[in-house]
Short mmCIF file of C-alpha atoms and ligand atoms in Angstrom, two decimals:
data_model
loop_
_atom_site.label_atom_id
_atom_site.label_comp_id
_atom_site.label_asym_id
_atom_site.label_seq_id
_atom_site.Cartn_x
_atom_site.Cartn_y
_atom_site.Cartn_z
CA MET A 1 162.69 77.29 35.06
CA THR A 2 164.18 73.99 33.40
CA ASP A 3 167.78 73.18 33.53
CA ALA A 4 167.77 74.03 29.46
CA GLN A 5 167.27 77.83 30.66
CA HIS A 6 169.77 77.81 33.17
CA TYR A 7 173.51 78.17 32.60
CA ASP A 8 176.50 78.59 33.94
CA VAL A 9 177.03 82.41 33.30
CA ILE A 10 174.91 84.89 31.43
CA VAL A 11 176.73 88.09 30.22
CA VAL A 12 173.73 91.09 29.37
CA GLY A 13 175.51 93.13 26.74
CA THR A 14 178.36 92.28 24.09
CA GLY A 15 179.96 95.42 23.82
CA ALA A 16 183.96 96.11 24.30
CA GLY A 17 183.37 95.04 28.55
CA GLY A 18 180.66 92.35 27.36
CA GLY A 19 182.37 90.57 24.31
CA THR A 20 185.60 90.74 25.66
CA ILE A 21 184.78 89.07 29.05
CA ALA A 22 182.39 86.16 26.56
CA HIS A 23 186.08 85.43 24.94
CA ARG A 24 187.93 85.15 28.06
CA LEU A 25 185.03 82.52 29.61
CA ALA A 26 184.78 80.27 26.65
CA PRO A 27 187.84 78.44 26.85
CA THR A 28 186.40 77.57 30.49
CA GLY A 29 183.64 74.83 28.32
CA LYS A 30 181.27 76.42 30.66
CA ARG A 31 177.75 76.95 29.53
CA ILE A 32 177.85 80.44 29.09
CA LEU A 33 174.66 82.97 27.61
CA LEU A 34 175.23 86.38 26.43
CA LEU A 35 172.04 88.46 25.83
CA GLU A 36 171.89 91.71 23.44
CA ARG A 37 169.06 93.32 23.15
CA GLY A 38 170.58 94.52 19.41
CA ASP A 39 170.61 93.09 16.49
CA TYR A 40 174.14 92.10 14.00
CA LEU A 41 174.73 95.68 12.10
CA PRO A 42 174.46 94.71 8.07
CA ARG A 43 176.86 95.43 6.28
CA GLU A 44 175.92 97.62 3.87
CA ARG A 45 176.69 100.79 1.78
CA ASP A 46 174.73 103.12 4.02
CA ASN A 47 177.37 102.36 7.07
CA TRP A 48 179.95 104.51 4.83
CA ASP A 49 177.90 107.02 4.25
CA SER A 50 177.99 110.40 6.13
CA THR A 51 174.24 111.35 5.76
CA ALA A 52 172.93 108.04 7.06
CA VAL A 53 175.34 108.05 9.95
CA PHE A 54 175.83 111.48 11.32
CA VAL A 55 172.73 113.43 9.25
CA LYS A 56 170.51 111.22 9.78
CA GLY A 57 171.18 108.80 12.77
CA LYS A 58 170.34 105.70 11.21
CA TYR A 59 172.40 103.32 13.25
CA ARG A 60 171.67 105.35 17.07
CA ALA A 61 169.17 103.94 19.37
CA PRO A 62 165.96 104.42 18.72
CA GLU A 63 165.06 105.93 22.03
CA PHE A 64 165.63 109.65 23.06
CA TRP A 65 166.55 110.26 27.08
CA PHE A 66 165.78 113.13 29.25
CA ASP A 67 168.80 115.57 30.75
CA LYS A 68 168.12 117.09 34.36
CA HIS A 69 165.44 119.54 32.88
CA GLY A 70 163.65 117.20 31.10
CA ASN A 71 164.91 117.90 28.14
CA GLN A 72 164.58 114.83 25.80
CA PHE A 73 168.14 114.25 23.51
CA PRO A 74 168.75 111.34 20.76
CA PRO A 75 171.47 109.29 23.37
CA GLU A 76 174.13 108.58 20.54
CA VAL A 77 175.05 104.73 21.66
CA ASN A 78 174.48 101.92 19.14
CA TYR A 79 172.31 99.23 20.37
CA TYR A 80 174.17 95.86 18.38
CA VAL A 81 176.26 92.39 18.79
CA GLY A 82 179.89 94.56 19.40
CA GLY A 83 178.10 96.89 21.58
CA ASN A 84 179.52 100.73 20.48
CA THR A 85 182.84 98.97 19.79
CA LYS A 86 180.98 98.80 16.01
CA PHE A 87 180.97 102.60 15.79
CA TYR A 88 183.72 103.20 17.43
CA GLY A 89 186.74 105.69 16.59
CA ALA A 90 188.93 102.64 18.00
CA ALA A 91 192.08 105.08 19.57
CA LEU A 92 192.53 101.91 22.36
CA PHE A 93 194.86 104.24 24.62
CA ARG A 94 195.66 102.99 28.30
CA MET A 95 195.13 105.16 30.82
CA ARG A 96 198.34 107.07 32.09
CA PRO A 97 199.77 105.85 35.28
CA GLU A 98 199.18 109.19 37.12
CA ASP A 99 195.59 108.13 36.28
CA PHE A 100 195.51 105.35 38.71
CA GLY A 101 196.57 107.70 41.47
CA GLU A 102 195.06 110.66 42.77
CA LEU A 103 195.03 113.61 40.48
CA ARG A 104 194.54 117.55 41.48
CA HIS A 105 193.06 119.12 39.15
CA HIS A 106 191.74 122.76 39.07
CA ASP A 107 188.61 122.19 40.99
CA ALA A 108 188.43 118.98 42.77
CA ILE A 109 190.37 115.98 42.79
CA SER A 110 190.25 112.85 40.26
CA PRO A 111 189.96 109.79 43.03
CA ALA A 112 192.60 106.97 42.69
CA TRP A 113 191.64 103.59 41.92
CA PRO A 114 191.67 100.97 43.79
CA LEU A 115 193.82 98.78 41.84
CA SER A 116 197.14 100.15 39.78
CA TYR A 117 198.70 100.86 36.77
CA GLU A 118 201.02 97.91 37.49
CA GLU A 119 198.12 95.46 38.13
CA LEU A 120 196.10 96.24 34.93
CA GLU A 121 199.42 96.20 32.93
CA PRO A 122 199.57 92.50 31.87
CA TYR A 123 195.89 92.59 30.53
CA TYR A 124 196.57 96.14 28.88
CA THR A 125 198.95 94.16 26.95
CA GLN A 126 196.77 91.04 26.15
CA ALA A 127 194.27 93.29 25.65
CA GLU A 128 196.47 95.91 23.02
CA HIS A 129 197.18 91.81 21.49
CA LEU A 130 193.34 90.53 20.72
CA TYR A 131 192.16 94.17 19.74
CA LEU A 132 194.98 94.01 17.15
CA VAL A 133 196.03 97.64 17.93
CA HIS A 134 198.52 99.02 15.57
CA GLY A 135 201.35 101.42 17.74
CA LEU A 136 204.80 102.10 19.40
CA HIS A 137 205.40 101.71 23.20
CA GLY A 138 207.79 104.62 23.53
CA GLU A 139 206.45 107.26 21.36
CA ASP A 140 204.49 108.44 23.92
CA ALA A 141 206.15 110.26 26.55
CA THR A 142 203.27 110.39 29.18
CA GLU A 143 202.34 106.26 29.02
CA GLY A 144 203.44 104.13 31.63
CA PRO A 145 205.48 101.00 30.44
CA ALA A 146 204.58 98.80 28.63
CA SER A 147 205.89 94.74 29.23
CA ALA A 148 205.65 93.60 25.53
CA GLN A 149 205.29 96.31 22.40
CA TYR A 150 202.22 96.78 20.22
CA ALA A 151 202.03 93.23 17.99
CA TYR A 152 201.82 95.73 14.91
CA PRO A 153 203.65 98.59 13.78
CA PRO A 154 201.46 101.85 13.77
CA VAL A 155 199.09 103.09 10.65
CA GLN A 156 201.40 105.24 8.98
CA HIS A 157 200.09 108.96 8.16
CA GLU A 158 199.37 110.28 4.91
CA PRO A 159 201.14 112.93 3.70
CA ARG A 160 198.81 116.12 5.52
CA ILE A 161 199.40 114.56 8.43
CA GLN A 162 202.79 113.92 8.20
CA GLN A 163 203.53 117.44 7.62
CA LEU A 164 201.18 118.47 10.65
CA GLY A 165 203.12 116.54 12.58
CA HIS A 166 206.63 118.02 11.60
CA ASP A 167 204.45 121.45 11.98
CA LEU A 168 203.84 120.62 15.47
CA GLU A 169 207.57 119.17 16.34
CA LYS A 170 208.71 122.18 15.41
CA GLN A 171 206.89 124.42 17.07
CA GLY A 172 208.76 122.30 20.52
CA LEU A 173 205.78 119.42 21.17
CA HIS A 174 206.09 115.21 20.49
CA PRO A 175 203.10 114.76 18.52
CA PHE A 176 203.13 110.57 18.30
CA ARG A 177 200.91 108.28 16.37
CA LEU A 178 197.79 107.42 17.87
CA PRO A 179 197.42 103.53 18.84
CA ILE A 180 193.75 102.16 16.92
CA GLY A 181 192.76 99.28 16.76
CA VAL A 182 192.04 98.27 13.32
CA ASN A 183 192.90 95.03 10.94
CA LEU A 184 195.33 95.57 7.97
CA THR A 185 196.04 92.51 7.03
CA PRO A 186 194.30 91.63 3.81
CA GLY A 187 191.98 88.72 3.59
CA ARG A 188 192.49 88.46 7.75
CA SER A 189 188.61 88.95 9.73
CA VAL A 190 188.87 90.87 12.72
CA THR A 191 188.16 88.75 16.00
CA SER A 192 184.62 87.92 16.45
CA VAL A 193 183.73 86.21 19.65
CA VAL A 194 179.96 86.98 19.72
CA ALA A 195 177.37 84.10 20.41
CA THR A 196 173.65 85.73 20.87
CA VAL A 197 170.27 84.87 21.90
CA GLY A 198 167.86 87.26 20.72
CA ASP A 199 164.44 87.61 22.17
CA ARG A 200 162.31 86.98 19.02
CA GLY A 201 159.29 87.11 21.00
CA GLY A 202 158.18 90.28 20.03
CA GLU A 203 158.09 93.44 21.87
CA GLY A 204 156.71 92.85 25.36
CA SER A 205 157.27 89.35 25.13
CA THR A 206 159.51 87.61 27.69
CA ALA A 207 161.94 84.68 28.45
CA GLU A 208 163.43 83.92 31.89
CA PHE A 209 167.16 82.90 31.82
CA GLY A 210 169.27 81.74 35.54
CA ALA A 211 172.79 81.17 36.22
CA ASP A 212 175.55 81.05 38.88
CA ILE A 213 176.99 84.08 37.63
CA VAL A 214 175.65 87.14 35.85
CA VAL A 215 177.38 89.71 34.26
CA VAL A 216 176.26 93.30 33.52
CA ALA A 217 177.89 95.09 30.82
CA CYS A 218 175.09 96.91 28.87
CA GLY A 219 177.53 100.08 28.89
CA ALA A 220 177.96 102.93 31.69
CA VAL A 221 174.13 103.97 31.38
CA ASN A 222 172.11 101.10 30.55
CA SER A 223 174.10 99.36 33.18
CA ALA A 224 172.89 101.13 36.10
CA VAL A 225 169.50 101.29 34.01
CA LEU A 226 169.29 97.31 34.02
CA LEU A 227 170.29 97.23 38.18
CA LEU A 228 167.48 99.98 39.36
CA ARG A 229 164.70 98.51 36.82
CA SER A 230 165.72 94.98 38.64
CA ALA A 231 164.38 96.53 42.05
CA ASN A 232 162.74 94.02 43.96
CA ASP A 233 161.29 93.34 47.39
CA ARG A 234 164.99 92.80 48.85
CA HIS A 235 166.31 95.19 46.67
CA PRO A 236 164.12 97.74 47.06
CA ARG A 237 166.35 100.69 46.17
CA GLY A 238 167.78 98.42 43.23
CA LEU A 239 170.13 95.55 42.63
CA ALA A 240 173.13 95.93 44.02
CA ASN A 241 172.33 99.42 45.70
CA SER A 242 172.19 99.48 48.83
CA SER A 243 174.95 102.02 48.94
CA ASP A 244 172.43 104.32 46.53
CA VAL A 245 175.49 104.51 44.44
CA VAL A 246 174.33 102.59 41.51
CA GLY A 247 173.90 105.52 39.15
CA ARG A 248 175.28 108.17 39.97
CA ASN A 249 179.12 109.78 39.06
CA TYR A 250 178.43 109.01 36.23
CA MET A 251 181.28 110.12 33.83
CA ARG A 252 181.66 111.17 29.43
CA HIS A 253 184.72 113.37 29.35
CA ASN A 254 184.78 116.61 28.58
CA ASN A 255 184.84 116.25 24.58
CA LEU A 256 185.26 118.84 21.80
CA ALA A 257 185.52 118.82 18.11
CA LEU A 258 188.02 120.94 16.64
CA MET A 259 187.95 121.67 12.65
CA ALA A 260 190.89 123.60 11.29
CA VAL A 261 190.44 125.05 8.20
CA SER A 262 193.81 124.89 6.46
CA LYS A 263 194.53 127.34 3.46
CA GLU A 264 196.35 123.92 1.61
CA PRO A 265 193.87 121.04 0.70
CA ASN A 266 193.63 118.07 3.11
CA ASP A 267 193.20 115.03 0.77
CA THR A 268 193.61 112.65 3.73
CA ARG A 269 191.36 109.52 4.00
CA PHE A 270 192.46 108.20 6.86
CA GLN A 271 193.31 111.08 9.47
CA LYS A 272 192.88 109.62 12.61
CA THR A 273 197.08 108.81 13.02
CA LEU A 274 198.39 111.77 15.04
CA ALA A 275 198.05 112.69 19.00
CA VAL A 276 199.16 115.08 20.99
CA HIS A 277 199.83 114.38 24.98
CA ASP A 278 202.34 117.63 25.86
CA TRP A 279 199.74 119.26 27.96
CA TYR A 280 198.29 115.58 29.29
CA LEU A 281 198.94 116.36 33.01
CA GLY A 282 199.61 120.28 32.88
CA SER A 283 202.23 123.06 31.63
CA ASP A 284 204.59 125.72 31.68
CA ASP A 285 201.57 127.85 32.65
CA TRP A 286 198.77 125.32 34.08
CA GLU A 287 199.33 123.34 36.84
CA PHE A 288 196.38 120.44 36.46
CA PRO A 289 195.96 117.95 34.11
CA LEU A 290 194.15 119.54 30.30
CA GLY A 291 194.05 115.96 28.90
CA GLY A 292 194.74 115.37 25.35
CA ILE A 293 194.24 115.84 21.32
CA GLN A 294 194.02 113.58 18.90
CA MET A 295 192.84 113.60 15.34
CA LEU A 296 189.54 112.87 14.51
CA GLY A 297 188.03 111.21 11.82
CA LYS A 298 187.89 113.46 8.51
CA SER A 299 185.25 115.22 7.79
CA ASP A 300 183.49 115.81 4.82
CA SER A 301 180.75 118.12 3.47
CA GLU A 302 177.71 116.17 4.65
CA GLN A 303 178.97 115.92 7.71
CA ILE A 304 179.60 119.20 8.16
CA HIS A 305 176.22 120.57 6.39
CA GLY A 306 174.56 118.31 9.15
CA GLU A 307 176.29 118.45 11.98
CA ALA A 308 177.23 122.61 12.64
CA PRO A 309 175.58 124.53 9.34
CA ARG A 310 175.12 127.49 11.48
CA TRP A 311 178.74 128.14 12.74
CA ALA A 312 180.25 126.60 9.53
CA GLY A 313 178.11 128.92 7.59
CA ALA A 314 179.22 132.29 9.37
CA ALA A 315 183.02 131.38 9.90
CA CYS A 316 183.61 131.00 6.43
CA PRO A 317 180.03 132.00 4.13
CA ASP A 318 181.87 132.36 1.05
CA MET A 319 183.27 128.89 0.89
CA PRO A 320 181.12 126.21 0.04
CA PHE A 321 180.71 122.83 2.13
CA GLU A 322 182.62 121.13 -0.62
CA VAL A 323 185.61 123.43 -0.35
CA LEU A 324 185.09 124.05 3.68
CA ALA A 325 185.37 119.91 4.17
CA HIS A 326 188.78 119.81 1.25
CA HIS A 327 190.29 122.16 3.26
CA ALA A 328 189.14 121.17 7.21
CA VAL A 329 191.72 119.20 9.48
CA ASP A 330 189.77 117.59 12.11
CA PHE A 331 190.44 117.21 16.18
CA TRP A 332 189.32 115.69 19.23
CA LEU A 333 190.12 117.50 22.69
CA CYS A 334 189.62 114.66 25.31
CA GLY A 335 189.60 115.97 29.23
CA GLU A 336 188.80 114.64 32.10
CA ASP A 337 185.92 115.32 33.95
CA LEU A 338 185.49 114.34 36.88
CA PRO A 339 183.05 111.97 39.52
CA THR A 340 180.21 113.52 41.46
CA PRO A 341 177.24 111.90 42.16
CA ASP A 342 174.67 114.21 41.45
CA ASN A 343 175.54 114.01 37.51
CA ARG A 344 173.41 110.40 37.89
CA VAL A 345 171.49 108.34 35.93
CA THR A 346 167.76 108.20 36.97
CA LEU A 347 165.14 106.04 35.54
CA ASP A 348 162.77 108.07 34.27
CA ARG A 349 165.43 110.75 33.48
CA ASP A 350 169.71 111.09 32.60
CA GLY A 351 176.03 107.26 35.93
CA GLY A 352 178.59 104.40 37.29
CA ILE A 353 178.41 101.76 39.65
CA HIS A 354 180.53 102.95 42.04
CA LEU A 355 181.51 101.79 45.01
CA ALA A 356 178.40 99.48 44.54
CA LEU A 357 181.04 96.81 43.17
CA ASP A 358 184.57 95.76 44.87
CA VAL A 359 188.16 95.59 43.25
CA ASP A 360 186.95 92.52 40.72
CA CYS A 361 183.73 94.27 39.98
CA LYS A 362 181.58 92.24 41.99
CA ALA A 363 178.41 93.73 43.55
CA HIS A 364 179.23 94.11 46.74
CA ASP A 365 175.50 92.78 47.70
CA LEU A 366 175.06 89.59 45.95
CA ASP A 367 177.73 86.97 45.74
CA ASN A 368 177.19 86.31 41.70
CA LEU A 369 176.53 89.41 40.18
CA TYR A 370 179.60 91.18 38.39
CA VAL A 371 179.47 94.56 36.25
CA VAL A 372 182.30 94.60 33.87
CA ASP A 373 181.45 97.35 31.60
CA THR A 374 182.80 101.06 31.35
CA SER A 375 180.55 101.82 33.98
CA PHE A 376 183.46 100.55 37.08
CA PHE A 377 185.51 103.51 36.11
CA PRO A 378 186.53 105.40 39.48
CA SER A 379 187.43 108.13 37.92
CA ILE A 380 187.83 108.13 33.76
CA GLY A 381 191.51 109.78 32.96
CA ALA A 382 191.43 111.71 29.59
CA VAL A 383 192.03 108.71 27.40
CA ASN A 384 189.13 106.81 25.80
CA PRO A 385 188.59 104.23 27.83
CA SER A 386 187.63 101.24 25.41
CA LEU A 387 190.93 99.69 26.41
CA THR A 388 190.76 99.97 29.97
CA ALA A 389 187.65 98.56 30.17
CA ILE A 390 188.46 95.39 27.43
CA ALA A 391 191.61 94.98 30.05
CA ASN A 392 189.82 94.69 33.12
CA ALA A 393 187.34 92.87 31.37
CA LEU A 394 189.88 90.17 30.92
CA ARG A 395 190.84 91.00 34.07
CA VAL A 396 187.97 89.77 35.83
CA GLY A 397 186.84 87.13 33.28
CA ASP A 398 190.70 85.34 34.93
CA ARG A 399 188.48 85.70 38.58
CA ILE A 400 185.50 84.06 37.24
CA ALA A 401 187.32 81.65 35.44
CA ASP A 402 189.04 80.49 38.73
CA ARG A 403 185.64 80.87 40.54
CA LEU A 404 184.00 78.80 38.20
CA ARG A 405 186.70 75.78 38.19
C1 FAD B 1 181.20 107.65 17.85
C2 FAD B 1 181.86 106.99 19.32
C3 FAD B 1 183.23 106.85 19.02
C4 FAD B 1 183.89 106.24 20.60
N1 FAD B 1 185.59 106.34 19.34
C5 FAD B 1 185.95 105.75 20.52
C6 FAD B 1 187.35 105.91 20.62
O1 FAD B 1 188.36 106.42 19.54
N2 FAD B 1 188.23 104.82 21.65
C7 FAD B 1 187.47 104.26 22.47
O2 FAD B 1 188.34 103.58 23.57
N3 FAD B 1 186.03 104.24 23.02
C8 FAD B 1 185.39 105.21 21.68
N4 FAD B 1 184.23 105.38 21.78
C9 FAD B 1 183.49 105.06 23.26
C10 FAD B 1 183.40 103.38 23.19
O3 FAD B 1 183.14 102.94 22.41
C11 FAD B 1 182.86 102.95 24.74
O4 FAD B 1 183.06 103.16 25.44
C12 FAD B 1 183.18 101.38 24.82
O5 FAD B 1 182.03 100.66 23.53
C13 FAD B 1 181.98 101.14 26.40
O6 FAD B 1 182.08 99.46 26.34
P1 FAD B 1 180.90 99.33 26.97
O7 FAD B 1 181.49 97.49 27.26
O8 FAD B 1 180.60 100.06 28.53
O9 FAD B 1 179.40 99.37 26.79
P2 FAD B 1 178.73 99.02 24.76
O10 FAD B 1 180.15 98.73 23.94
O11 FAD B 1 177.80 100.24 24.88
O12 FAD B 1 178.13 97.53 24.68
C14 FAD B 1 176.73 97.77 25.69
C15 FAD B 1 175.76 96.32 24.94
O13 FAD B 1 174.98 96.50 26.14
C16 FAD B 1 173.50 96.01 25.26
N5 FAD B 1 172.68 96.46 25.99
C17 FAD B 1 172.26 97.44 26.44
N6 FAD B 1 171.24 97.31 27.46
C18 FAD B 1 170.70 96.13 27.18
C19 FAD B 1 169.86 95.45 28.20
N7 FAD B 1 169.21 95.90 28.84
N8 FAD B 1 169.80 94.19 27.49
C20 FAD B 1 170.84 93.56 27.14
N9 FAD B 1 171.63 94.08 25.96
C21 FAD B 1 172.10 95.25 26.10
C22 FAD B 1 173.89 96.83 23.79
O14 FAD B 1 173.08 96.68 22.68
C23 FAD B 1 174.83 96.94 23.16
O15 FAD B 1 175.83 95.85 22.72
C24 FAD B 1 183.12 105.65 20.64
C25 FAD B 1 182.17 106.18 21.03
C26 FAD B 1 181.06 106.59 20.18
C27 FAD B 1 179.87 105.60 19.80
#
């Protein structure tokens, strides 16, 4: 390997974790290489076309994974510069302070983090400002204390969602405006921090790079795959895996999309502005955490037709999909799923990287390997994970920058 192929830091993957840590490390002036398997996402009409995105899955990773029964399925992942943040809903919540402690669920315990909410809090604030999150701290009664307000005001509800908010309040609930990382400033571009060295040599060709520090941030499944695939004589079970936990304890939330069909038409264009956390930690008739409810992006007829033809058709046989979509109000229900060792990523089938890492996300087995994507979560809470991954990447970035001094 020549000196030109040696870097101070290599970051593998450019999503919420990898892109953010690269942004944090850039001012150190060190030689940093980002390795990203995907290309830049082209800006084209199909970006806004439901048939292309949802029905044809044009931007999905062109591969199949296997479930525990050996059945193949197309994974909902996207390999592009920026990772899944190029496609996500940008709902950027902090986990609740309770999520960092042990939480008793109906059938088991959600384990505590080695890090407290208070320790991550300054990084949550930085993450919210960096990702242009629009919201208002104080509206959601379940959130922890924030050392600074969001830099941008909440996105206002459109009339139908405002009406829904009033209706929920009449029921005694406490809907709030969903914190969302969108750029609403005309003429200003979204923060972009990435530069990639793509492998232009074609499939099967290899290139060799070295670094003093390697940060793996390929996403929860692919980081595990990369470490397992990197087994060698000194690390026969895979890198950082002397404890055999790499790939185990995979979590993905218990998610459900719920489409209500309202008597009134729903002309909303940007629907993802409201959330309800009244039952996040339990309810009057259920002592265990129940998770959150938030609005989904507005469904349209192509999406309903493509994703739910049978039940949608059966529920409203006389209603064309266009009419159904015009009256649809769409919700995302999100509950915590618990880490179990058997829910795992293996190389030829379907994980997280728990306990293989120390509190600063450095591998126990290796002094120069860090993992900073969503795979480090000891437990996942019931809010969308990206802001926590981003805040953590900023935190770990500071630790690595200290090492590089
Ligand atoms: C449709 C959709 C909506 C979502 N909505 C939300 C939301 O509203 N709020 C929220 O918080 N989260 C949301 N998520 C989840 C969120 O996108 C992910 O949790 C987040 O992007 C994970 O960040 P990451 O850094 O772990 O991985 P990713 O963002 O997946 O980034 C991993 C990167 O590594 C690259 N890579 C993978 N393998 C390799 C390899 N071997 N070599 C080199 N590069 C590699 C990938 O191409 C990718 O760029 C959504 C996800 C989807 C798919």
